[in-house]
Amino acid sequence: MEVLTKTAALIAREDKYGAHNYHPLPVVLSKGDGVFVWDVEGKKYFDFLSAYSAVNQGHCHPQIIKAMTEQAQTLTLTSRAFHNNMLGAFEQYATETFHFDKLLPMNTGAEAVETAIKICRKWAYEKKGIPENNAQIVVCKNNFHGRTTTIISFSNDTNARKNFGPFMDGFIKIEYDNLEALKEVLKNNRNIAGFLVEPIQGEAGVYVPSEGYLKKAKTLCEEHNVLFIADEVQTGIARTGRLLATCGNCSCTDKHCSDIPETKPDILILGKAISGGAYPISAVLANNDIMEVIQPGNHGSTFGGNPVAAAVGIAALKVVKDEKLAENAFEMGELFRTELNTFISTCDLIKSVRGKGLLNAILVNDTEDSSTAWDICMLLKENGLLAKPTHGNIIRFAPPLVITKEQLLECVEIIKKSINAISI
Ligand code: PLP
């Protein structure tokens, strides 16, 4: 009888008892600390995905884990049928950090996007005066905002949509990074309630829009009384070298922030790293004139705003500020792209590197349906670094923001070595 390794046995069990809704790299992780994770065989890796940018503060950050365990031993869940003594503290801390009047707590990114859509529609009917059931929300092609039936209704990813219809009406898709397209749609439709946009399209392959795109898009929205809704689930919480990629006069002390024009969203959507990856937390932030459309009974979640989430959220945001993670992401990101650009100039297999802060990707010089990006990721894994292709021939590199210069340079060497092994 064939004897399976621990890894193979664990993968086989997951395969047998779990739905096949992901295609993971064949590695089984059992421990994490800072920028590192370990597999069940004891092998150590640099984590260059950070759970899709959720573990910005590094794995098992002691301050976040302390806040979580202390709160978990005291009070975990009350539901919102009663008040709890932690939620207000989190709401105050987050609204002061991001400069909004109010926060609505949820759990996952997709739920927060759904929440933002609901707030936007209700605002459109009650404040803007759009006739009921006629509100339209403008979204971008190749967006990724989550997996609910409403959200996939405005996706153009065939895999995400096929056989999940019928879909939800009320969304108009335009080209990303195309101000003319936005201008056109706003001019031709009086029933537009909001423009929902990712400051950088992460899942689509780390597409960074042209300089000034977000600010000009926000101005266009203002001119048409349309809400500018930023989905910063992936780009937020210091990932792109600023506390927010839209950086709406946030209160971070990052010196790079002050050089960049603000694009304060009307509705801000956060998730993932707002908990440092320790707990599912998401949030929607807006000012009173918008958030006041939500009244008791309109929206909710049993777990949203629970005391553990509140304690974890405060701790996770404090770590970002105390450890100057936005600044580190900015500097390490510059270094990473400089190093990789130098390497790429000598290598035919990689077309380009792009990104902001520590949200980066390389574009493999091969067809989208080739296995080259996957093969590179398998070699990276062998060499001690975990990353995953996004779309076919694009590999995203998004390590925890606590990475040091020495660690980053070591990772660059691993990447070069792995790519060179394929090129030969
Ligand atoms: N919005 C963006 C921009 C995302 O990148 C993601 C997840 O990758 C989501 C929303 C959905 O978040 P979640 O997987 O927590 O539902």
Coordinates of C-alpha atoms and ligand atoms in Angstrom, one line a residue:
M1 CA 0.0 0.0 0.0
E2 CA 1.2 3.5 -0.9
V3 CA 2.4 5.4 2.2
L4 CA 1.3 9.1 2.0
T5 CA 3.4 11.9 3.4
K6 CA 1.7 14.0 6.0
T7 CA 1.1 16.7 3.4
A8 CA -0.4 14.3 0.9
A9 CA -2.6 12.7 3.5
L10 CA -4.0 16.1 4.7
I11 CA -4.6 17.3 1.2
A12 CA -6.4 14.0 0.3
R13 CA -8.6 14.4 3.4
E14 CA -9.5 17.9 2.4
D15 CA -10.1 16.8 -1.1
K16 CA -12.5 14.1 0.0
Y17 CA -14.5 16.0 2.6
G18 CA -14.3 19.5 1.4
A19 CA -15.9 21.3 -1.6
H20 CA -13.5 22.0 -4.4
N21 CA -14.0 25.7 -4.6
Y22 CA -10.3 26.6 -4.5
H23 CA -7.2 25.3 -6.3
P24 CA -4.5 25.8 -3.6
L25 CA -0.8 25.2 -4.0
P26 CA 0.1 21.8 -2.6
V27 CA 1.4 22.9 0.8
V28 CA -0.3 22.5 4.2
L29 CA 0.5 25.2 6.7
S30 CA 0.3 24.8 10.4
K31 CA 2.1 27.7 11.9
G32 CA 2.8 31.4 11.2
D33 CA 4.9 34.1 12.8
G34 CA 5.5 37.5 11.3
V35 CA 6.5 37.2 7.6
F36 CA 7.0 33.4 8.0
V37 CA 4.7 30.3 7.7
W38 CA 5.6 26.7 8.3
D39 CA 4.2 23.6 6.7
V40 CA 3.4 20.4 8.5
E41 CA 6.7 18.9 7.4
G42 CA 8.5 21.7 9.3
K43 CA 9.6 23.6 6.2
K44 CA 9.7 27.4 6.6
Y45 CA 8.5 29.9 3.9
F46 CA 8.2 33.6 3.4
D47 CA 4.5 34.3 2.9
F48 CA 4.2 36.5 -0.2
L49 CA 0.4 36.4 -0.3
S50 CA -0.5 37.4 3.3
A51 CA -3.9 35.7 2.9
Y52 CA -4.8 38.0 0.0
S53 CA -3.5 41.1 1.9
A54 CA -5.3 40.3 5.2
V55 CA -2.2 39.6 7.3
N56 CA -0.6 43.0 6.8
Q57 CA 0.6 43.1 10.4
G58 CA 2.3 39.7 10.1
H59 CA 1.1 36.4 11.3
C60 CA 0.0 36.1 14.9
H61 CA 1.0 39.6 15.9
P62 CA 1.4 39.4 19.7
Q63 CA -0.6 42.5 20.4
I64 CA -3.5 41.5 18.2
I65 CA -3.5 37.9 19.6
K66 CA -3.4 39.3 23.2
A67 CA -6.4 41.6 22.5
M68 CA -8.2 38.7 20.9
T69 CA -7.6 36.1 23.6
E70 CA -8.3 38.5 26.5
Q71 CA -11.6 39.6 25.0
A72 CA -12.4 36.0 24.1
Q73 CA -12.1 35.1 27.8
T74 CA -14.4 37.9 28.8
L75 CA -17.3 38.3 26.3
T76 CA -17.5 37.0 22.8
L77 CA -20.9 37.7 21.4
T78 CA -24.0 39.6 22.4
S79 CA -25.6 40.2 19.0
R80 CA -26.8 43.7 18.4
A81 CA -29.9 43.0 20.4
F82 CA -27.9 44.5 23.3
H83 CA -25.1 46.9 23.5
N84 CA -21.6 45.7 24.3
N85 CA -18.9 47.7 25.9
M86 CA -16.3 47.3 23.1
L87 CA -18.1 48.2 19.9
G88 CA -18.3 52.0 20.5
A89 CA -14.5 52.0 21.3
F90 CA -13.8 50.4 17.9
E91 CA -16.2 52.7 16.1
Q92 CA -14.6 55.7 17.7
Y93 CA -11.1 54.6 17.0
A94 CA -11.7 53.6 13.4
T95 CA -13.8 56.7 12.5
E96 CA -11.1 59.0 14.1
T97 CA -8.4 57.1 12.2
F98 CA -10.2 57.4 8.8
H99 CA -12.0 60.7 9.4
F100 CA -15.6 59.6 8.9
D101 CA -18.6 60.3 11.2
K102 CA -19.8 56.7 11.4
L103 CA -18.9 53.0 10.9
L104 CA -21.2 50.0 10.2
P105 CA -19.5 46.8 11.3
M106 CA -19.7 43.6 9.3
N107 CA -17.6 40.4 9.0
T108 CA -16.4 39.7 5.5
G109 CA -15.4 41.9 2.6
A110 CA -18.3 40.8 0.4
E111 CA -20.8 41.7 3.2
A112 CA -19.3 45.1 3.5
V113 CA -19.6 45.6 -0.3
E114 CA -23.3 44.5 -0.1
T115 CA -23.7 46.9 2.8
A116 CA -22.3 49.8 0.8
I117 CA -24.5 49.0 -2.1
K118 CA -27.6 49.0 0.2
I119 CA -26.6 52.3 1.8
C120 CA -25.9 53.8 -1.6
R121 CA -29.3 52.8 -3.0
K122 CA -31.2 54.0 0.0
W123 CA -29.4 57.3 -0.1
A124 CA -30.3 57.6 -3.8
Y125 CA -34.0 57.1 -3.1
E126 CA -34.3 59.1 0.1
K127 CA -31.8 61.9 -0.5
K128 CA -31.1 62.2 -4.2
G129 CA -34.7 61.6 -5.2
I130 CA -34.1 58.8 -7.8
P131 CA -37.4 57.0 -8.4
E132 CA -37.6 53.7 -6.3
N133 CA -36.1 50.7 -7.9
N134 CA -34.4 52.8 -10.6
A135 CA -31.0 53.4 -9.0
Q136 CA -27.9 52.3 -11.0
I137 CA -24.4 51.8 -9.6
V138 CA -21.5 52.2 -12.0
V139 CA -18.8 49.5 -11.6
C140 CA -15.6 48.7 -13.5
K141 CA -14.8 45.8 -15.9
N142 CA -12.6 43.2 -14.4
N143 CA -13.7 44.2 -10.9
F144 CA -13.5 41.9 -7.9
H145 CA -15.7 42.8 -5.0
G146 CA -16.6 39.3 -3.6
R147 CA -18.7 36.3 -4.2
T148 CA -22.4 37.0 -3.3
T149 CA -25.1 36.7 -6.0
T150 CA -25.5 40.4 -6.2
I151 CA -21.7 41.0 -6.4
I152 CA -21.1 38.4 -9.1
S153 CA -24.0 40.0 -11.0
F154 CA -21.6 42.8 -12.0
S155 CA -18.5 40.6 -12.4
N156 CA -17.2 39.7 -15.9
D157 CA -15.3 36.6 -14.6
T158 CA -17.0 33.6 -16.4
N159 CA -15.8 31.2 -13.7
A160 CA -17.4 33.3 -10.9
R161 CA -20.7 33.6 -12.8
K162 CA -21.5 30.6 -14.9
N163 CA -24.7 28.8 -13.8
F164 CA -25.2 31.1 -10.8
G165 CA -27.8 33.3 -12.4
P166 CA -30.4 34.9 -12.6
F167 CA -28.4 38.0 -11.8
M168 CA -29.3 41.3 -10.0
D169 CA -30.1 44.4 -12.1
G170 CA -28.9 47.9 -11.4
F171 CA -25.3 47.9 -12.4
I172 CA -23.5 49.6 -15.3
K173 CA -20.1 48.4 -16.2
I174 CA -17.5 50.7 -17.7
E175 CA -13.7 50.4 -18.5
Y176 CA -11.4 50.8 -15.5
D177 CA -9.1 53.8 -15.5
N178 CA -11.2 55.5 -18.2
L179 CA -12.5 58.9 -17.2
E180 CA -14.2 59.5 -20.6
A181 CA -16.3 56.3 -20.0
L182 CA -17.2 57.6 -16.6
K183 CA -18.0 61.0 -17.9
E184 CA -20.2 59.5 -20.6
V185 CA -22.2 57.3 -18.3
L186 CA -22.8 60.0 -15.8
K187 CA -23.9 62.4 -18.5
N188 CA -26.3 60.0 -20.1
N189 CA -28.1 58.6 -17.1
R190 CA -29.9 60.6 -14.4
N191 CA -30.4 57.6 -12.1
I192 CA -26.8 56.9 -11.2
A193 CA -26.5 56.6 -7.4
G194 CA -22.8 55.6 -7.0
F195 CA -19.5 54.7 -8.6
L196 CA -18.0 51.6 -6.9
V197 CA -14.3 51.2 -7.6
E198 CA -11.1 49.5 -6.4
P199 CA -8.3 52.0 -6.1
I200 CA -6.0 49.3 -7.6
Q201 CA -7.6 46.2 -9.2
G202 CA -6.0 43.5 -7.1
E203 CA -7.6 40.2 -8.1
A204 CA -7.6 41.3 -11.8
G205 CA -3.8 41.3 -11.6
V206 CA -2.7 44.4 -9.7
Y207 CA -3.8 47.0 -12.2
V208 CA -2.7 50.5 -11.0
P209 CA -4.8 53.2 -12.6
S210 CA -3.2 56.3 -14.2
E211 CA -2.0 59.1 -11.9
G212 CA -4.9 61.3 -10.9
Y213 CA -7.6 58.8 -12.0
L214 CA -9.3 58.4 -8.6
K215 CA -9.2 62.1 -7.8
K216 CA -10.7 63.1 -11.2
A217 CA -13.3 60.3 -10.9
K218 CA -14.3 61.6 -7.5
T219 CA -14.7 65.1 -8.9
L220 CA -16.9 63.8 -11.7
C221 CA -19.0 62.0 -9.1
E222 CA -19.4 65.2 -7.1
E223 CA -20.5 67.2 -10.2
H224 CA -23.3 64.6 -10.7
N225 CA -24.2 64.1 -7.1
V226 CA -23.1 60.5 -7.3
L227 CA -21.5 58.7 -4.3
F228 CA -17.8 57.7 -4.8
I229 CA -17.5 54.3 -3.2
A230 CA -14.0 53.0 -2.6
D231 CA -13.6 49.3 -2.1
E232 CA -10.3 49.2 -0.1
V233 CA -10.8 45.7 1.2
Q234 CA -7.5 44.7 -0.4
T235 CA -5.7 48.1 -0.9
G236 CA -6.5 49.5 2.6
I237 CA -4.7 49.4 5.9
A238 CA -1.2 50.4 4.6
R239 CA -0.9 47.8 1.9
T240 CA -0.1 50.3 -0.9
G241 CA 2.3 52.4 1.1
R242 CA -0.4 54.7 2.6
L243 CA -3.0 53.9 5.2
L244 CA -5.5 54.0 2.4
A245 CA -4.9 53.9 -1.3
T246 CA -7.4 56.8 -1.6
C247 CA -5.8 58.4 1.4
G248 CA -8.8 60.6 2.3
N249 CA -7.0 62.8 4.8
C250 CA -6.4 59.8 7.0
S251 CA -4.6 60.5 10.3
C252 CA -1.5 58.4 9.6
T253 CA 1.8 60.0 10.2
D254 CA 3.3 58.5 7.1
K255 CA 5.5 61.2 5.4
H256 CA 4.6 59.9 1.9
C257 CA 0.9 60.5 2.5
S258 CA 1.2 64.3 2.5
D259 CA 2.7 64.3 -1.0
I260 CA -0.3 62.7 -2.6
P261 CA -3.6 64.4 -3.4
E262 CA -6.6 63.2 -1.3
T263 CA -9.5 61.4 -2.8
K264 CA -11.8 61.0 0.2
P265 CA -14.5 58.5 -0.7
D266 CA -18.1 59.1 0.3
I267 CA -18.3 55.5 1.3
L268 CA -15.2 53.6 2.3
I269 CA -15.2 49.8 2.4
L270 CA -12.6 48.0 4.6
G271 CA -12.0 44.3 5.4
K272 CA -9.2 41.8 5.6
A273 CA -6.3 43.7 7.4
I274 CA -8.6 45.7 9.6
S275 CA -8.1 42.6 11.8
G276 CA -4.6 41.7 10.8
G277 CA -6.0 38.4 9.6
A278 CA -6.8 37.3 13.1
Y279 CA -10.6 37.4 12.8
P280 CA -13.2 38.2 10.1
I281 CA -13.9 41.9 10.4
S282 CA -15.2 44.3 7.8
A283 CA -16.6 47.8 8.0
V284 CA -18.3 50.5 5.9
L285 CA -17.6 54.1 6.8
A286 CA -19.5 57.2 5.8
N287 CA -20.5 60.6 7.1
N288 CA -23.8 61.2 8.9
D289 CA -25.6 62.6 5.8
I290 CA -25.2 59.3 4.1
M291 CA -25.1 56.8 7.0
E292 CA -28.3 58.2 8.6
V293 CA -30.4 56.5 5.9
I294 CA -29.8 53.3 7.8
Q295 CA -32.3 52.9 10.6
P296 CA -33.1 50.0 13.0
G297 CA -34.2 46.9 11.1
N298 CA -32.8 48.0 7.7
H299 CA -29.6 46.0 7.9
G300 CA -27.6 43.8 10.3
S301 CA -25.5 40.8 11.1
T302 CA -25.4 38.5 14.2
F303 CA -21.7 38.6 14.4
G304 CA -21.0 42.1 13.0
G305 CA -19.6 44.4 15.7
N306 CA -19.0 41.6 18.3
P307 CA -16.7 42.4 21.2
V308 CA -13.9 40.2 20.0
A309 CA -13.9 41.8 16.6
A310 CA -14.0 45.3 18.2
A311 CA -11.0 44.5 20.4
V312 CA -9.1 42.9 17.5
G313 CA -9.9 45.8 15.2
I314 CA -8.5 48.4 17.6
A315 CA -5.3 46.4 18.2
A316 CA -4.8 45.8 14.5
L317 CA -5.1 49.4 13.6
K318 CA -2.8 50.4 16.5
V319 CA -0.1 48.1 15.2
V320 CA -0.3 49.7 11.8
K321 CA 0.2 53.1 13.3
D322 CA 2.8 52.2 16.0
E323 CA 5.0 50.2 13.6
K324 CA 4.7 52.7 10.8
L325 CA 3.6 49.9 8.4
A326 CA 2.5 52.3 5.7
E327 CA 5.9 53.8 5.6
N328 CA 7.6 50.5 5.6
A329 CA 5.3 49.2 2.8
F330 CA 6.2 52.3 0.7
E331 CA 9.9 51.9 1.1
M332 CA 10.0 48.1 0.8
G333 CA 7.7 48.4 -2.3
E334 CA 10.1 50.9 -4.0
L335 CA 13.0 48.6 -3.3
F336 CA 11.2 45.5 -4.5
R337 CA 10.2 47.0 -7.8
T338 CA 13.7 48.5 -8.4
E339 CA 15.3 45.2 -7.7
L340 CA 12.9 43.3 -9.9
N341 CA 13.1 45.8 -12.7
T342 CA 16.9 45.4 -12.8
F343 CA 16.4 41.6 -12.9
I344 CA 13.7 41.7 -15.6
S345 CA 15.9 43.7 -17.9
T346 CA 18.1 40.6 -18.2
C347 CA 15.3 38.0 -18.4
D348 CA 12.9 37.2 -21.2
L349 CA 10.4 35.3 -19.1
I350 CA 9.0 38.3 -17.2
K351 CA 7.5 41.2 -19.1
S352 CA 7.0 43.7 -16.3
V353 CA 6.5 44.3 -12.6
R354 CA 3.9 46.7 -11.4
G355 CA 2.2 47.8 -8.2
K356 CA 2.2 50.2 -5.3
G357 CA 3.7 49.7 -1.8
L358 CA 3.7 46.0 -1.1
L359 CA 0.9 45.1 -3.5
N360 CA 2.8 44.0 -6.6
A361 CA 2.6 41.6 -9.5
I362 CA 4.9 40.3 -12.2
L363 CA 3.5 39.6 -15.7
V364 CA 4.9 36.4 -17.1
N365 CA 5.8 36.5 -20.8
D366 CA 3.5 33.6 -21.8
T367 CA -0.1 33.0 -22.8
E368 CA -2.8 33.3 -20.2
D369 CA -3.7 29.7 -20.4
S370 CA 0.0 28.5 -20.0
S371 CA 1.1 26.8 -16.8
T372 CA 4.3 29.0 -16.5
A373 CA 3.1 31.2 -13.7
W374 CA 1.9 28.1 -11.7
D375 CA 5.3 26.4 -12.4
I376 CA 7.2 29.5 -11.2
C377 CA 5.0 29.4 -8.0
M378 CA 5.9 25.7 -7.5
L379 CA 9.6 26.5 -7.8
L380 CA 9.2 29.5 -5.4
K381 CA 7.6 27.1 -2.9
E382 CA 10.5 24.7 -3.3
N383 CA 12.8 27.6 -2.6
G384 CA 10.9 28.8 0.5
L385 CA 8.5 31.5 -0.7
L386 CA 4.8 31.2 -1.2
A387 CA 2.9 33.1 -3.9
K388 CA 0.0 32.4 -6.2
P389 CA -0.9 33.3 -9.8
T390 CA -3.9 35.6 -10.0
H391 CA -5.1 35.5 -13.6
G392 CA -3.2 32.9 -15.6
N393 CA 0.1 34.5 -16.3
I394 CA 0.2 37.1 -13.5
I395 CA 1.8 36.4 -10.1
R396 CA 0.9 38.6 -7.1
F397 CA 3.6 39.4 -4.5
A398 CA 2.1 40.8 -1.3
P399 CA 4.2 40.0 1.8
P400 CA 3.2 41.1 5.3
L401 CA 4.1 44.8 5.7
V402 CA 6.5 44.0 8.7
I403 CA 9.0 42.6 6.2
T404 CA 12.6 44.0 6.8
K405 CA 15.0 45.1 4.1
E406 CA 17.2 42.1 4.6
Q407 CA 14.3 39.7 4.3
L408 CA 13.0 41.5 1.2
L409 CA 16.4 41.2 -0.5
E410 CA 16.5 37.5 0.4
C411 CA 13.1 37.1 -1.2
V412 CA 14.2 38.9 -4.4
E413 CA 17.1 36.4 -4.6
I414 CA 14.6 33.5 -4.2
I415 CA 12.4 35.0 -7.0
K416 CA 15.3 35.4 -9.3
K417 CA 16.6 31.9 -8.7
S418 CA 13.2 30.4 -9.3
I419 CA 12.5 32.3 -12.5
N420 CA 16.0 31.6 -13.8
A421 CA 15.4 27.9 -13.2
I422 CA 12.5 28.1 -15.6
S423 CA 14.2 30.3 -18.2
I424 CA 17.0 27.8 -18.7
Ligands
PLP1 N1 -13.3 43.5 -2.3 C1 -12.0 43.4 -2.8 C2 -11.4 44.5 -3.5 C3 -11.4 42.2 -2.5 O1 -10.1 42.0 -3.0 C4 -12.0 41.1 -1.9 C5 -11.4 39.8 -1.7 O2 -10.3 39.5 -2.2 C6 -13.4 41.3 -1.5 C7 -14.0 42.5 -1.7 C8 -14.1 40.2 -0.8 O3 -13.7 40.0 0.5 P1 -14.1 38.6 1.3 O4 -13.3 37.5 0.6 O5 -13.6 38.9 2.7 O6 -15.5 38.5 1.2

